[in-house]
Amino acid sequence: MSIDPLLQSVAHSIPVREANLDGQMLSGLRLNDGVVLSSSFRNSNFTSARLTGMMFQDCDFSGASFADASLENCMFVSCRAGGSNWRRARLVQSTSISSDFGHSDFSEMKFVQTTAMRCVLAHAVLRGATLSQSAIMDCALSDIVLDGATLANAVITRADLRSAQFAGMRCDTILFSECDLSERDLTGLTLARANLSGAKLDHTNLSGVDLSASILTGASLVGADLSGVTAPNTLFVRADLRAARLRNANLTQCVFVDARLDGCDLSGTKLEMAVFTRASAKSASFAAADMSYALMHHAKINGSDFSGSRFLRTDLHCASTEGCLFTAQHGSALQTVPERAVAELYDPSRIIPFHRAC
């Protein structure tokens, strides 16, 4: 099939079906507001093409080149584009669903307000790419290369990133929800304002990373190394930090409500105004930590080491402190207030109203 029937069909808003344009030279092509179904463009050349408002469904773009192309408001549904070339292309306000882009080259490409859902991006190369206000959701990302990429206001969810490459990647306000980054070395990355809710970071090396104002609610960081991290105003609500290392970290005003920190090393850490309400930090080390104005209401800190730590109105209301070591600890602490403890046990649902007989 030649290119003319395709152009005519699109120009007259007629869906194109079962077209075969394999190996065609389509460089500089202009297509607007068309629908292409079950067609083949294997090894075709779309270099510098301009596609706007196009929908491709069940099409084959294997080995095709979209280098330097511009695509806006386009949609790819159940398409095959393995080994395709998208270098320096621009994809704006577009969507890809259940499509295969494995082993494709997206180097230096710009993704703007673009979404990929349930797609295959295994072994894809996004070196130097920019993802702005874009989302990669529930996609296969094994061995994906993100070296030197810039992710701003981007979303990656439910992805296994244990084999991904991140050298020199820059992030700002990124969502890595429910992603698996276990046992990775993420040193050198900036993850300020990142949302890592529900992420798996067991035994991950995050030492020295900037996690300022990030969210790690429900994240698993068992045995992780967060030594020297800068993470003021970060949420660790319900996070699992058992046996994690947070030595000399800046955790000022962090929230550890209902978190698990048993066996955690927090020695030398800045914990001013941190909140440990109902947290479990048994046998943890707070040696030489600054705990000024920290709240440890109902926390379980049995057997923990506070030697040399600094207290200043540190609130230990109803905290379990059996077996704790306070050697050379200095400063003031607030102890349990009995009346408040009794009031906190009050449950109005258990009160039987008394009705005086008239």
Short mmCIF file of C-alpha atoms in Angstrom, two decimals, residues 124-313:
data_model
loop_
_atom_site.label_atom_id
_atom_site.label_comp_id
_atom_site.label_asym_id
_atom_site.label_seq_id
_atom_site.Cartn_x
_atom_site.Cartn_y
_atom_site.Cartn_z
CA ALA A 124 14.18 0.59 27.03
CA VAL A 125 16.73 3.42 27.05
CA LEU A 126 15.62 6.82 28.37
CA ARG A 127 19.11 8.25 28.77
CA GLY A 128 18.89 12.03 29.11
CA ALA A 129 15.10 11.97 28.63
CA THR A 130 12.78 14.44 30.36
CA LEU A 131 9.51 13.35 31.96
CA SER A 132 7.37 16.31 33.01
CA GLN A 133 3.90 15.84 34.51
CA SER A 134 3.94 12.34 33.06
CA ALA A 135 3.08 8.90 34.43
CA ILE A 136 4.36 5.34 33.93
CA MET A 137 1.78 3.14 35.62
CA ASP A 138 1.91 -0.61 36.20
CA CYS A 139 4.47 -1.12 33.40
CA ALA A 140 7.22 -3.72 32.97
CA LEU A 141 10.48 -1.79 33.51
CA SER A 142 13.14 -4.46 33.95
CA ASP A 143 16.62 -3.21 32.96
CA ILE A 144 15.27 0.19 31.95
CA VAL A 145 17.97 2.86 31.57
CA LEU A 146 17.22 6.26 33.15
CA ASP A 147 20.80 7.54 33.34
CA GLY A 148 20.87 11.33 33.22
CA ALA A 149 17.07 11.53 32.94
CA THR A 150 15.10 14.37 34.53
CA LEU A 151 11.82 13.52 36.26
CA ALA A 152 9.74 16.49 37.40
CA ASN A 153 6.22 16.00 38.75
CA ALA A 154 6.40 12.49 37.34
CA VAL A 155 4.73 9.26 38.48
CA ILE A 156 6.02 5.68 38.38
CA THR A 157 3.78 3.16 40.14
CA ARG A 158 3.83 -0.59 40.84
CA ALA A 159 7.12 -1.14 39.04
CA ASP A 160 9.98 -3.51 39.74
CA LEU A 161 13.00 -1.20 39.54
CA ARG A 162 15.58 -3.51 41.07
CA SER A 163 17.44 -3.77 37.76
CA ALA A 164 16.90 -0.19 36.55
CA GLN A 165 19.84 2.17 35.93
CA PHE A 166 19.65 5.59 37.62
CA ALA A 167 23.14 7.11 37.28
CA GLY A 168 22.83 10.89 37.32
CA MET A 169 19.03 10.83 37.34
CA ARG A 170 17.47 14.06 38.66
CA CYS A 171 14.12 14.00 40.47
CA ASP A 172 11.85 16.70 41.82
CA THR A 173 8.40 15.94 43.19
CA ILE A 174 8.21 12.37 41.95
CA LEU A 175 5.81 9.59 42.95
CA PHE A 176 7.40 6.12 43.24
CA SER A 177 4.33 4.51 44.80
CA GLU A 178 4.50 0.75 45.48
CA CYS A 179 7.73 0.40 43.50
CA ASP A 180 10.37 -2.20 44.37
CA LEU A 181 13.80 -0.62 44.86
CA SER A 182 15.14 -3.24 47.26
CA GLU A 183 18.90 -3.63 47.62
CA ARG A 184 19.61 -0.78 45.20
CA ASP A 185 22.39 1.79 45.61
CA LEU A 186 20.60 5.13 45.30
CA THR A 187 23.39 7.30 46.66
CA GLY A 188 23.89 10.46 44.69
CA LEU A 189 20.20 10.85 43.82
CA THR A 190 18.08 13.78 44.92
CA LEU A 191 14.64 12.62 46.04
CA ALA A 192 13.38 15.80 47.65
CA ARG A 193 9.58 15.97 47.80
CA ALA A 194 9.38 12.38 46.55
CA ASN A 195 6.37 10.23 47.35
CA LEU A 196 7.60 6.72 48.12
CA SER A 197 4.41 5.49 49.78
CA GLY A 198 4.32 1.71 50.02
CA ALA A 199 7.69 1.39 48.27
CA LYS A 200 10.00 -1.57 48.95
CA LEU A 201 13.41 -0.24 49.99
CA ASP A 202 14.70 -3.16 52.05
CA HIS A 203 18.51 -3.06 52.37
CA THR A 204 18.64 -0.13 49.94
CA ASN A 205 21.56 2.28 50.21
CA LEU A 206 20.17 5.80 50.60
CA SER A 207 23.08 7.22 52.57
CA GLY A 208 23.55 10.95 52.05
CA VAL A 209 20.42 11.25 49.88
CA ASP A 210 18.24 14.37 50.05
CA LEU A 211 14.77 13.20 51.13
CA SER A 212 13.52 16.58 52.33
CA ALA A 213 9.73 16.78 52.72
CA SER A 214 9.28 13.31 51.20
CA ILE A 215 6.56 10.78 51.97
CA LEU A 216 7.46 7.20 52.94
CA THR A 217 4.11 6.25 54.45
CA GLY A 218 3.84 2.47 54.70
CA ALA A 219 7.24 1.99 53.02
CA SER A 220 9.46 -0.98 53.89
CA LEU A 221 13.03 0.06 54.76
CA VAL A 222 14.16 -3.00 56.69
CA GLY A 223 17.95 -2.95 57.01
CA ALA A 224 18.20 0.12 54.76
CA ASP A 225 21.13 2.53 55.08
CA LEU A 226 19.93 6.13 55.55
CA SER A 227 23.07 7.35 57.27
CA GLY A 228 23.58 11.06 56.82
CA VAL A 229 20.34 11.61 54.89
CA THR A 230 18.84 15.07 54.81
CA ALA A 231 15.17 14.45 55.47
CA PRO A 232 13.50 17.22 57.51
CA ASN A 233 9.69 17.24 57.46
CA THR A 234 9.55 13.72 56.01
CA LEU A 235 6.68 11.32 56.75
CA PHE A 236 7.59 7.81 57.94
CA VAL A 237 4.06 6.99 59.12
CA ARG A 238 3.62 3.20 59.47
CA ALA A 239 7.01 2.68 57.80
CA ASP A 240 9.04 -0.42 58.64
CA LEU A 241 12.56 0.69 59.59
CA ARG A 242 13.66 -2.33 61.61
CA ALA A 243 17.44 -2.60 61.82
CA ALA A 244 17.82 0.43 59.53
CA ARG A 245 20.81 2.76 59.90
CA LEU A 246 20.05 6.47 60.30
CA ARG A 247 23.27 7.60 61.96
CA ASN A 248 23.94 11.37 61.84
CA ALA A 249 20.83 11.98 59.74
CA ASN A 250 18.78 15.17 59.78
CA LEU A 251 15.28 14.04 60.73
CA THR A 252 14.02 17.31 62.19
CA GLN A 253 10.21 17.43 62.44
CA CYS A 254 9.85 13.98 60.89
CA VAL A 255 6.74 11.95 61.68
CA PHE A 256 7.16 8.30 62.75
CA VAL A 257 3.60 7.67 63.94
CA ASP A 258 2.93 3.90 64.19
CA ALA A 259 6.32 3.18 62.60
CA ARG A 260 8.54 0.20 63.45
CA LEU A 261 12.11 1.11 64.39
CA ASP A 262 13.14 -1.90 66.48
CA GLY A 263 16.92 -2.30 66.44
CA CYS A 264 17.30 0.92 64.44
CA ASP A 265 20.50 2.97 64.75
CA LEU A 266 19.61 6.65 65.24
CA SER A 267 22.80 7.66 67.04
CA GLY A 268 23.93 11.22 66.47
CA THR A 269 20.72 11.99 64.61
CA LYS A 270 18.87 15.32 64.69
CA LEU A 271 15.36 14.52 65.93
CA GLU A 272 14.15 17.91 67.09
CA MET A 273 10.34 18.03 67.17
CA ALA A 274 10.12 14.55 65.66
CA VAL A 275 6.91 12.62 66.40
CA PHE A 276 7.13 8.98 67.52
CA THR A 277 3.54 8.53 68.71
CA ARG A 278 2.74 4.79 69.12
CA ALA A 279 5.98 3.88 67.35
CA SER A 280 7.89 0.73 68.29
CA ALA A 281 11.59 1.43 68.76
CA LYS A 282 12.70 -1.38 71.03
CA SER A 283 16.44 -1.92 71.46
CA ALA A 284 17.13 1.08 69.22
CA SER A 285 20.10 3.42 69.63
CA PHE A 286 19.42 7.12 70.20
CA ALA A 287 22.94 7.71 71.57
CA ALA A 288 24.05 11.35 71.26
CA ALA A 289 20.87 12.19 69.34
CA ASP A 290 19.24 15.61 69.67
CA MET A 291 15.67 14.90 70.81
CA SER A 292 14.63 18.42 71.73
CA TYR A 293 10.83 18.72 71.84
CA ALA A 294 10.40 15.22 70.39
CA LEU A 295 7.07 13.53 71.10
CA MET A 296 7.15 9.87 72.12
CA HIS A 297 3.57 9.44 73.31
CA HIS A 298 2.74 5.76 73.91
CA ALA A 299 5.95 4.73 72.12
CA LYS A 300 7.55 1.38 72.94
CA ILE A 301 11.24 2.13 73.47
CA ASN A 302 12.09 -0.69 75.87
CA GLY A 303 15.80 -1.51 75.99
CA SER A 304 16.83 1.50 73.87
CA ASP A 305 20.05 3.46 74.37
CA PHE A 306 19.73 7.21 75.07
CA SER A 307 23.23 7.68 76.45
CA GLY A 308 24.62 11.13 75.72
CA SER A 309 21.39 12.24 74.03
CA ARG A 310 19.98 15.74 74.45
CA PHE A 311 16.48 16.16 75.88
CA LEU A 312 14.60 19.46 75.97
CA ARG A 313 10.96 19.06 76.99
#
